[in-house]
Amino acid sequence: MSHRIIVDVMGADNGSGVVIRGAVAGARRSGASLLLVGNRTVIQNELEDLKTKGLDIQIEHADTVIQMNDPPGTVMKEKNDCSMAVAVRLLKEGRGDALVSCGNTGALFTCSSLVLRRIRGVRRAVLAAVVPLDNAFVICDAGANTEATPEMLVQFATMGSIYAKDLLGYANPRVALLNNGSEENKGTEVQQKAFDMLRQSRLNFIGNCEGRDLPADFCDVVVCDGFIGNIALKTIEGMGKLVGRVLERIFKKNPITMIGYLFTRRSTNAVRKQLDHTEYGGAPFLGINGVVIKAHGSAKEKSVTAAVRQAVNCCEMRLVEKISEEIAALRTDGEGNDQQKG
Amino acid sequence: MSHRIIVDVMGADNGSGVVIRGAVAGARRSGASLLLVGNRTVIQNELEDLKTKGLDIQIEHADTVIQMNDPPGTVMKEKNDCSMAVAVRLLKEGRGDALVSCGNTGALFTCSSLVLRRIRGVRRAVLAAVVPLDNAFVICDAGANTEATPEMLVQFATMGSIYAKDLLGYANPRVALLNNGSEENKGTEVQQKAFDMLRQSRLNFIGNCEGRDLPADFCDVVVCDGFIGNIALKTIEGMGKLVGRVLERIFKKNPITMIGYLFTRRSTNAVRKQLDHTEYGGAPFLGINGVVIKAHGSAKEKSVTAAVRQAVNCCEMRLVEKISEEIAALRTDGEGNDQQKG
């Protein structure tokens, strides 16, 4: 059965055109239908220039946009008619099976949590970003919650493991806690308690992970609060960009080094592509009652395409149902078993 | 006048030999005298194989070692006769002008803070690591304090600025707060309050800095707590290592790409060296009543050499006196003006 993916085409750094073109390509590759949300005229103009024959594309008009620097709360108040809020409500009403947005992360998180609600038993939803280095791994939380309790971290690990297993195909994902040292007594009280709880869990917990372990195929799921996850993820992105500049410097130094480039072009470009974060797909919010994918604000066409395909995969893998089952099991085990906060 | 640098030769990952050889090379280059602390037999054996003619090298025997996984507190209790504790006491007694150690960071921080005491008005000392990317910058705190108040962050910024100015030569160092977004309302209450205080300070505060800005010549001093600083610094180190592997992959793929290496060898090796953290020098604890340099646990000979030279520079620049003056001025301004905690 074809899935319908709702795409918020507004609020991306590179404009609506990139998002629309990426979404159409994603629909074509995955066989999905689309429901594009944003300024109708802009969308129609863009679609006229594209091959859309055979595709099922609907449009829902929304005129206002939530900006990157708007406080997240405005999406539910002053700007609750913005394309993002409209898109989330359409998902709630069942007009689509999943949602992709390149907009303001905090606003998307707030709006999704409040409109779609969290899965029963989930304290806080989490942004699960995949970092495709030598070993692709999931950062949970990549930026949704600036602080996290040990109980939240255990839930992040649980949800991240399901994602790593079903979407990345790891049979028994290795879970590690991002910490300031490898020894078990490292970090603040939060990390120390989380370490104990993770060790006692049914997860494949392999211990603490340091920043330098991240690019070294150390684990498949990295658990941390969203502040730390944001710093780690963006530092990796920034260093990836530096590698691009470094390669330029190596090869463009003089005519001799440029000859070197001719001999290594293919492998050089493969590496550059692997480390370019704008090539990444999107990151789902796990723990929400619905599939919501946050694509990068500065996403290129290709990454929107990847995000649409990811949305389809999440639907096919029944991600929401699986998380619901695992969180229920966690509660039966007594882990993270206290009342859910509003 | 020649400075005497006390070097704790024990507790490094690569053994005492590396530390001793690095220290001797550092003494030769900077004209410093040495006071080596550790097992006397080991030190004497190592020195026999080195050219030490014309150098003033003293030895102080200490037999026990604080290990990397020892809780920091043990340095003051069970292991207060270890080489690190002996070295710190020798500095206190004026037997040397500065101290270099590759040992356990937490133990060195605890021991230095308690034995040497903090400079009057300093809430907590801070580990200031220099990251020599395209633009060398200082991370304050690189790992000494797992948590920090806004007042502490302002002091870290003040001390880091002095270091960036006097040791790195930046006329008016750009200070930025490491945060999960560039907008001023980002982060937790700690970052939000620190942002306001930094803006009102006399520092050259340029706003928030994201992880991806770190390698992009964005600022000269990055302020954060030691947990976040540790994650950021080690992620940079890990990505630097990845670049080394990436270059191998580019050039060693097949005979054709290996020809490419021949044409780019010099620039490739320069880049590899720049991104290799074992080439870095050490990081001083700023705010301590004395010059204490923490060299990397896995330091190579060259980085110990660099750390010894750095120790000499700190003495020549009168780093401790300058920090003392600036912190006193900060207190007069009313910034960070509350009672000092034990």
XYZ file of C-alpha atoms in Angstrom:
684
model
C 0.000 0.000 0.000
C 1.253 3.464 -0.851
C 1.994 5.759 2.074
C 1.149 9.425 1.950
C 3.940 11.657 3.244
C 3.049 15.141 4.425
C 5.848 17.604 3.633
C 6.096 21.061 5.200
C 7.798 22.918 2.355
C 8.377 26.189 4.246
C 11.004 27.367 6.718
C 14.034 25.693 5.115
C 17.239 27.708 4.718
C 17.523 26.999 1.008
C 13.923 27.870 0.096
C 10.784 25.901 -0.786
C 11.980 24.891 -4.245
C 14.670 22.604 -2.846
C 12.187 20.937 -0.502
C 9.543 20.430 -3.198
C 12.000 19.031 -5.726
C 13.511 16.746 -3.097
C 10.090 15.541 -1.971
C 8.950 14.772 -5.525
C 12.123 12.773 -6.162
C 11.569 10.919 -2.877
C 7.974 10.106 -3.798
C 9.078 8.753 -7.135
C 11.733 6.523 -5.645
C 9.682 5.176 -2.763
C 6.306 4.986 -4.488
C 4.763 7.309 -1.878
C 2.035 9.914 -2.363
C 2.631 13.469 -1.173
C 0.664 16.124 0.654
C 2.659 19.353 0.301
C 1.922 22.083 2.846
C 2.821 25.716 2.170
C 2.037 28.614 -0.125
C -0.167 27.105 -2.866
C 1.070 29.418 -5.645
C 4.714 28.740 -4.852
C 4.092 24.992 -4.782
C 2.072 24.985 -8.020
C 4.693 27.055 -9.832
C 7.441 24.717 -8.709
C 5.485 21.582 -9.637
C 4.818 22.905 -13.159
C 8.533 22.662 -13.890
C 8.820 19.093 -12.604
C 7.872 15.716 -14.007
C 5.006 14.683 -11.792
C 3.162 12.373 -14.132
C 1.923 9.284 -12.352
C 2.506 10.811 -8.907
C -0.294 11.465 -6.428
C 0.416 14.961 -5.071
C -2.035 17.001 -3.001
C -1.500 20.573 -1.773
C -2.696 22.208 1.431
C -2.311 25.966 1.567
C -0.619 27.647 4.511
C 0.787 31.107 4.269
C 2.745 31.914 7.407
C 6.087 30.420 8.268
C 7.753 29.675 11.569
C 11.272 31.113 11.376
C 14.433 29.507 12.748
C 14.705 32.175 15.451
C 11.054 32.104 16.571
C 10.713 30.752 20.130
C 9.269 27.204 19.818
C 6.109 28.131 21.746
C 4.889 30.531 19.026
C 3.993 27.553 16.829
C 1.067 26.832 19.164
C 0.055 30.474 19.687
C 0.671 33.449 17.367
C 1.719 31.238 14.473
C -0.601 28.253 14.792
C -1.630 28.717 11.157
C 1.949 28.310 9.907
C 2.755 25.514 7.483
C 4.389 23.418 10.203
C 1.401 23.554 12.557
C -0.995 22.850 9.684
C 1.144 19.881 8.607
C 1.181 18.403 12.110
C -2.600 18.754 12.403
C -3.052 17.042 9.026
C -1.004 14.107 10.328
C -3.145 14.014 13.478
C -6.307 13.958 11.312
C -4.985 10.990 9.356
C -4.587 12.874 6.072
C -1.100 11.378 5.787
C 1.026 8.607 7.316
C 4.164 10.570 8.179
C 5.505 14.115 8.194
C 8.761 15.673 6.979
C 9.819 19.238 7.878
C 13.073 21.194 7.499
C 11.844 23.913 9.863
C 12.689 25.067 13.407
C 13.558 21.939 15.459
C 12.212 23.226 18.774
C 8.907 24.301 17.229
C 8.478 20.953 15.452
C 9.221 19.127 18.697
C 6.780 21.240 20.714
C 4.027 21.080 18.129
C 4.389 17.312 17.562
C 4.476 16.549 21.285
C 1.378 18.645 22.022
C -0.777 17.877 18.971
C 0.139 14.242 18.287
C 0.937 13.479 21.950
C 3.558 11.097 23.162
C 3.312 7.324 23.146
C 1.906 6.085 26.463
C 4.692 5.802 29.028
C 7.195 7.965 27.140
C 8.485 10.803 29.331
C 9.925 12.901 26.532
C 10.244 12.309 22.832
C 13.783 12.311 21.439
C 15.459 13.433 18.238
C 17.345 10.449 16.801
C 19.945 11.548 14.245
C 21.916 9.041 12.220
C 25.561 9.942 11.642
C 26.840 8.064 8.590
C 30.539 7.859 9.411
C 32.469 4.591 8.854
C 29.956 2.943 11.124
C 26.582 4.688 10.962
C 25.299 5.337 14.479
C 22.289 6.998 16.091
C 22.638 9.975 18.470
C 19.749 9.994 20.947
C 19.083 12.855 21.836
C 20.425 14.972 18.984
C 18.774 18.147 20.203
C 15.197 17.926 21.454
C 15.690 18.093 25.251
C 18.376 20.379 26.665
C 18.380 18.355 29.883
C 17.592 14.731 30.651
C 17.079 12.611 33.760
C 18.646 9.120 34.005
C 15.177 7.614 33.413
C 14.795 9.660 30.231
C 18.222 8.516 29.041
C 17.208 4.869 29.466
C 14.088 5.513 27.380
C 16.178 7.311 24.738
C 18.447 4.245 24.609
C 15.461 1.920 24.272
C 13.888 3.908 21.443
C 17.249 4.457 19.732
C 17.942 0.714 19.816
C 14.657 -0.048 18.062
C 15.515 2.516 15.408
C 19.070 1.160 14.955
C 17.732 -2.378 14.687
C 14.811 -1.810 12.354
C 16.049 1.066 10.228
C 19.829 0.562 10.202
C 19.670 -3.226 10.386
C 21.884 -3.836 13.438
C 20.912 -7.187 14.961
C 21.833 -6.282 18.536
C 22.746 -2.574 18.613
C 25.621 -1.607 20.918
C 24.430 1.172 23.234
C 26.905 3.578 24.875
C 26.510 6.578 27.159
C 28.306 9.716 25.950
C 30.481 10.750 28.880
C 33.651 12.636 29.799
C 35.660 9.468 30.312
C 35.429 5.737 29.838
C 35.395 4.746 33.525
C 32.007 4.064 35.113
C 32.338 6.744 37.810
C 32.635 9.521 35.193
C 30.238 12.414 34.592
C 27.703 14.059 36.851
C 25.174 12.231 39.019
C 22.915 11.996 35.964
C 25.453 9.995 33.960
C 26.448 7.886 36.948
C 22.859 6.866 37.669
C 22.095 6.362 33.972
C 25.150 4.099 33.731
C 23.790 1.857 36.489
C 20.291 1.780 35.026
C 21.558 1.025 31.521
C 23.726 -1.796 32.841
C 20.717 -3.353 34.513
C 18.524 -2.952 31.422
C 17.908 -5.521 28.705
C 19.781 -3.346 26.228
C 23.178 -4.273 24.817
C 24.915 -1.616 26.936
C 28.685 -1.520 26.376
C 29.559 1.348 28.754
C 30.676 4.938 28.404
C 31.759 6.449 25.129
C 34.027 9.493 24.772
C 33.850 12.121 22.049
C 36.866 10.622 20.341
C 35.152 7.212 20.139
C 32.268 8.567 18.056
C 34.022 8.354 14.662
C 35.754 5.076 15.593
C 33.008 2.448 15.163
C 32.613 2.174 18.924
C 28.846 1.815 19.210
C 25.570 1.916 17.276
C 23.462 4.053 19.636
C 24.921 6.997 21.601
C 22.804 8.225 24.497
C 23.007 11.755 25.921
C 20.847 14.806 26.578
C 19.962 16.984 23.613
C 22.348 19.771 24.547
C 25.387 17.498 24.527
C 24.065 15.619 21.499
C 23.686 18.870 19.594
C 27.268 19.890 20.417
C 28.674 16.474 19.432
C 26.650 16.215 16.215
C 27.451 19.736 15.063
C 31.135 19.360 15.948
C 31.194 16.257 13.739
C 29.465 18.241 10.979
C 31.915 21.116 11.343
C 34.906 18.806 11.256
C 33.425 17.086 8.200
C 33.331 20.470 6.487
C 36.925 21.072 7.572
C 37.922 17.846 5.830
C 36.477 19.256 2.611
C 38.614 22.383 3.021
C 41.632 20.269 3.958
C 41.309 18.210 0.783
C 41.136 21.405 -1.261
C 44.279 22.579 0.439
C 46.079 19.320 -0.265
C 45.169 19.214 -3.915
C 44.940 22.856 -4.913
C 48.280 23.891 -3.514
C 50.130 23.920 -6.817
C 50.104 22.293 -10.260
C 51.949 19.250 -8.935
C 49.367 18.523 -6.227
C 46.584 19.060 -8.755
C 48.008 16.174 -10.737
C 47.665 14.185 -7.503
C 43.962 14.965 -7.538
C 43.559 13.456 -10.984
C 44.860 10.174 -9.615
C 42.590 10.116 -6.558
C 39.473 11.925 -7.741
C 37.062 9.066 -7.239
C 38.127 8.117 -3.714
C 38.485 11.786 -2.702
C 34.964 12.617 -3.799
C 33.548 9.540 -2.063
C 35.120 10.652 1.209
C 33.982 14.234 0.774
C 30.426 13.047 0.193
C 30.480 10.778 3.224
C 31.513 13.636 5.497
C 29.114 16.227 4.043
C 26.225 16.521 6.479
C 23.986 18.110 3.864
C 23.940 14.649 2.269
C 22.351 13.143 5.413
C 18.646 12.343 5.510
C 16.473 13.460 8.387
C 16.101 12.611 12.054
C 12.854 11.224 13.475
C 11.368 12.268 16.801
C 11.024 8.926 18.584
C 8.297 8.576 21.207
C 5.716 10.687 19.376
C 2.403 9.127 18.370
C 3.213 9.495 14.691
C 6.150 9.493 12.322
C 7.713 12.970 12.303
C 11.022 13.457 10.494
C 13.108 16.576 11.037
C 15.255 17.206 7.978
C 18.271 19.499 8.251
C 17.445 23.228 8.069
C 20.071 23.607 5.356
C 18.989 20.403 3.618
C 19.759 19.978 -0.061
C 17.376 18.308 -2.477
C 19.010 14.933 -1.939
C 18.583 15.013 1.806
C 14.869 15.843 1.500
C 14.586 12.886 -0.873
C 16.340 10.726 1.724
C 14.032 12.053 4.457
C 10.898 11.131 2.464
C 12.219 7.626 1.927
C 13.085 7.412 5.617
C 9.505 8.428 6.468
C 8.201 5.616 4.268
C 10.588 3.154 5.946
C 9.429 4.214 9.415
C 5.817 3.550 8.376
C 6.671 0.185 6.872
C 8.671 -0.841 9.937
C 5.736 0.109 12.195
C 8.154 2.200 14.274
C 5.493 3.795 16.472
C 3.898 0.463 17.360
C 7.262 -1.136 18.150
C 8.315 1.723 20.421
C 4.955 1.523 22.148
C 5.480 -2.186 22.860
C 9.044 -1.746 24.138
C 8.158 1.156 26.399
C 5.298 -0.862 27.858
C 7.753 -3.716 28.533
C 10.168 -1.254 30.146
C 7.411 -0.114 32.488
C 6.603 -3.709 33.422
C 10.296 -4.222 34.228
C 10.029 -1.318 36.635
C 12.606 0.778 34.772
C 11.564 4.373 34.307
C 8.353 3.498 36.090
C 6.994 6.688 37.523
C 4.187 9.018 36.593
C 4.447 10.704 33.238
C 4.926 14.435 33.374
C 2.672 16.696 31.330
C 66.893 34.036 34.151
C 66.433 30.322 33.639
C 63.172 28.815 34.881
C 63.067 25.429 36.550
C 60.260 23.216 35.297
C 59.085 20.359 37.501
C 58.043 17.355 35.423
C 56.018 14.457 36.811
C 57.371 11.646 34.633
C 54.907 8.969 35.817
C 51.332 8.059 34.906
C 51.563 8.716 31.163
C 50.045 6.176 28.778
C 53.243 5.792 26.771
C 55.589 5.316 29.729
C 58.162 7.454 31.540
C 60.763 7.285 28.768
C 58.663 9.373 26.414
C 58.080 12.014 29.094
C 61.742 12.195 30.102
C 63.011 12.436 26.526
C 60.396 15.073 25.710
C 61.242 17.079 28.825
C 64.970 17.039 28.101
C 64.355 18.237 24.536
C 62.076 20.976 25.896
C 64.702 22.101 28.394
C 67.312 22.281 25.670
C 65.104 24.357 23.384
C 63.816 26.775 26.006
C 66.902 27.033 28.155
C 65.026 25.808 31.217
C 66.289 23.675 34.086
C 64.415 20.515 35.054
C 63.313 18.808 38.237
C 62.159 15.324 37.245
C 59.866 13.542 39.717
C 59.425 9.766 39.620
C 61.300 6.537 40.125
C 64.958 7.572 40.452
C 66.394 4.430 38.846
C 64.098 4.677 35.842
C 64.951 8.359 35.382
C 68.701 7.820 35.766
C 68.704 4.937 33.290
C 66.812 6.996 30.765
C 69.057 10.046 31.207
C 72.184 7.944 30.653
C 71.110 7.384 27.065
C 70.432 11.057 26.398
C 72.630 14.028 25.688
C 72.265 16.086 28.842
C 75.552 17.961 28.793
C 75.076 21.578 29.796
C 71.591 20.947 31.179
C 70.665 21.467 34.819
C 68.580 18.403 35.726
C 67.616 17.429 39.265
C 65.737 14.307 40.302
C 63.259 13.795 43.134
C 62.359 10.234 43.887
C 58.717 9.158 44.126
C 57.710 5.561 43.745
C 53.923 5.331 43.599
C 51.834 6.426 40.663
C 48.300 7.731 40.416
C 46.581 5.736 37.678
C 44.155 7.123 35.085
C 41.233 5.263 36.689
C 42.020 6.249 40.307
C 39.323 8.544 41.751
C 40.850 12.058 41.913
C 40.512 12.227 45.710
C 43.047 9.422 46.277
C 45.872 11.787 45.308
C 45.357 13.582 48.620
C 44.792 10.448 50.719
C 46.011 6.902 50.020
C 48.393 8.037 47.285
C 49.685 11.331 48.614
C 53.259 10.088 48.110
C 52.706 9.555 44.381
C 54.899 11.413 41.887
C 52.103 13.857 41.048
C 51.452 14.874 44.663
C 55.209 15.154 45.325
C 55.601 17.345 42.212
C 52.788 19.676 43.267
C 54.274 20.043 46.765
C 57.694 20.824 45.245
C 56.083 23.626 43.239
C 54.394 24.909 46.391
C 57.761 24.908 48.183
C 59.301 26.972 45.399
C 61.651 24.229 44.201
C 60.497 25.007 40.656
C 58.611 27.686 38.709
C 56.060 25.539 36.890
C 54.834 21.959 36.698
C 54.098 19.609 33.793
C 52.231 16.296 34.219
C 50.692 13.790 31.790
C 48.778 12.045 34.584
C 45.131 11.785 35.670
C 43.460 15.173 34.949
C 41.004 15.065 37.846
C 43.731 14.179 40.341
C 46.034 16.935 39.055
C 43.168 19.428 39.294
C 42.233 18.367 42.826
C 45.796 18.283 44.079
C 46.741 21.648 42.498
C 43.594 23.357 43.794
C 44.074 22.101 47.345
C 47.857 22.343 47.717
C 48.615 25.461 45.663
C 45.172 27.044 46.306
C 43.265 29.191 43.891
C 44.037 32.803 43.092
C 42.032 35.113 45.370
C 38.529 35.633 43.951
C 38.642 32.647 41.579
C 35.649 30.347 42.141
C 37.058 27.360 40.312
C 40.211 26.851 38.302
C 39.739 25.882 34.671
C 41.538 23.671 32.169
C 42.389 25.787 29.114
C 43.186 23.630 26.084
C 44.431 25.134 22.841
C 43.054 23.514 19.688
C 45.409 24.251 16.793
C 42.967 24.069 13.874
C 43.069 26.696 11.086
C 42.567 29.301 13.783
C 44.028 28.149 17.097
C 41.478 28.698 19.863
C 41.236 28.053 23.592
C 38.528 25.807 25.097
C 37.733 26.937 28.649
C 36.807 24.567 30.380
C 38.303 21.590 28.589
C 37.505 19.177 31.393
C 38.158 20.314 34.959
C 34.605 21.113 36.179
C 31.731 18.858 35.077
C 29.275 21.658 35.881
C 29.582 25.447 35.903
C 27.473 28.377 37.088
C 27.093 31.497 34.906
C 29.496 33.336 37.238
C 32.087 30.604 36.784
C 31.680 30.802 33.002
C 32.401 34.556 33.068
C 35.577 33.887 35.052
C 36.574 31.122 32.630
C 36.112 33.611 29.777
C 38.217 36.231 31.579
C 41.073 33.846 32.291
C 40.868 32.301 28.816
C 41.106 35.757 27.233
C 44.300 36.531 29.114
C 45.767 33.244 27.956
C 44.692 33.821 24.317
C 46.143 37.315 24.402
C 49.457 36.634 26.098
C 50.237 33.135 24.905
C 48.564 32.970 21.498
C 49.093 36.647 20.678
C 45.508 37.681 19.901
C 45.199 41.439 20.487
C 41.506 41.388 21.451
C 40.410 37.754 21.689
C 36.880 36.991 20.427
C 34.992 35.167 23.178
C 32.003 32.918 22.385
C 29.712 30.753 24.502
C 29.398 27.158 23.289
C 25.660 26.607 22.927
C 23.051 24.541 21.078
C 22.170 27.364 18.702
C 23.317 30.814 17.696
C 20.293 32.759 19.009
C 20.652 34.377 22.423
C 17.701 32.524 23.994
C 19.368 29.134 23.387
C 20.553 26.632 25.975
C 19.539 26.083 29.576
C 19.137 28.819 32.191
C 22.894 28.596 32.791
C 23.767 29.529 29.196
C 21.054 32.188 29.033
C 22.290 33.920 32.176
C 25.936 33.534 31.148
C 25.077 35.102 27.783
C 23.703 38.207 29.510
C 26.638 38.471 31.892
C 29.198 38.033 29.123
C 27.488 40.698 27.048
C 27.729 43.133 29.928
C 31.370 42.273 30.631
C 34.425 44.073 29.309
C 35.327 41.021 27.248
C 35.106 40.970 23.451
C 32.016 38.732 23.572
C 30.699 37.859 20.108
C 27.750 35.646 21.115
C 26.938 31.956 20.973
C 29.021 29.458 19.076
C 27.751 26.113 17.787
C 29.741 22.905 17.497
C 30.045 23.363 13.774
C 31.612 26.821 14.241
C 34.549 25.438 16.218
C 36.715 24.454 13.222
C 35.615 27.525 11.226
C 37.715 30.355 12.711
C 34.687 31.694 14.573
C 36.296 32.744 17.844
C 39.481 32.655 19.895
C 38.091 31.612 23.286
C 35.219 29.114 23.657
C 33.507 29.091 27.032
C 31.590 26.098 28.415
C 31.536 23.732 31.386
C 34.168 21.009 31.496
C 31.776 18.224 30.591
C 30.730 19.860 27.336
C 34.281 21.049 26.674
C 35.580 17.519 27.083
C 32.999 16.169 24.617
C 33.756 18.913 22.064
C 37.549 18.618 22.382
C 37.581 14.837 22.161
C 35.132 14.830 19.242
C 37.530 17.153 17.422
C 40.408 14.818 18.284
C 38.460 11.782 17.108
C 37.490 13.467 13.849
C 41.122 14.504 13.368
C 42.078 10.840 13.651
C 39.344 9.981 11.174
C 40.911 12.401 8.694
C 44.145 10.424 8.968
C 42.265 7.214 8.143
C 40.367 8.987 5.367
C 43.611 10.130 3.735
C 44.940 6.581 3.908
C 41.792 5.390 2.206
C 42.071 7.993 -0.523
C 45.678 7.263 -1.327
C 46.045 3.549 -0.557
C 43.076 2.416 -2.563
C 45.039 1.190 -5.558
C 48.326 1.788 -7.416
C 46.806 4.739 -9.285
C 45.812 6.594 -6.114
C 49.213 5.841 -4.618
C 50.729 7.805 -7.472
C 48.443 10.647 -6.354
C 50.110 10.499 -2.943
C 53.533 11.058 -4.470
C 52.272 14.333 -5.900
C 50.700 15.573 -2.671
C 52.903 14.059 0.007
C 54.080 17.297 1.539
C 50.696 18.994 1.853
C 49.047 15.723 2.965
C 51.534 15.217 5.756
C 51.189 18.837 6.884
C 47.432 18.400 7.210
C 47.760 15.087 8.984
C 50.131 16.648 11.488
C 47.848 19.624 12.096
C 44.929 17.346 12.943
C 46.895 14.914 15.099
C 46.121 15.792 18.704
C 49.172 13.948 19.970
C 51.134 16.817 18.390
C 49.427 19.347 20.712
C 51.229 20.749 23.719
C 49.578 20.824 27.124
C 46.721 22.659 28.768
C 47.262 24.910 31.804
C 44.930 25.070 34.782
C 44.081 28.769 34.920
C 43.155 30.270 38.284
C 45.609 28.198 40.312
C 48.301 29.945 42.337
C 51.051 28.497 40.175
C 51.708 27.360 36.623
C 50.421 23.787 36.209
C 50.329 22.289 32.706
C 48.366 19.127 32.013
C 49.883 17.343 29.013
C 47.853 14.750 27.150
C 47.762 11.304 28.786
C 48.813 9.768 25.487
C 51.354 12.525 24.812
C 54.233 11.796 22.485
C 57.740 13.103 23.070
C 57.060 16.193 20.955
C 54.026 17.200 22.941
C 55.909 16.938 26.229
C 58.577 19.142 24.670
C 55.868 21.621 23.679
C 54.369 21.482 27.193
C 57.722 22.323 28.800
C 58.146 25.303 26.477
C 54.580 26.344 27.233
C 55.367 26.200 30.962
C 58.350 28.490 30.398
C 56.178 30.897 28.378
C 53.561 31.026 31.138
C 56.269 31.966 33.630
C 57.721 34.617 31.347
C 54.288 36.111 30.649
C 53.561 36.285 34.394
C 50.296 34.467 33.744
C 49.378 33.973 37.398
C 49.905 37.657 38.255
C 47.881 38.813 35.250
C 44.956 36.550 36.074
C 45.089 37.758 39.645
C 44.841 41.388 38.504
C 41.974 40.748 36.065
C 39.949 38.741 38.574
C 40.368 41.525 41.123
C 39.104 44.018 38.503
C 36.156 41.726 37.749
C 35.237 41.730 41.432
C 35.407 45.512 41.544
C 33.065 45.612 38.537
C 30.605 43.548 40.521
C 30.703 40.652 38.088
C 30.931 37.304 39.768
C 31.034 39.161 43.045
C 29.906 36.796 45.733
C 31.619 34.813 48.428
C 34.106 32.263 47.304
C 33.123 28.702 48.005
C 35.611 26.357 49.682
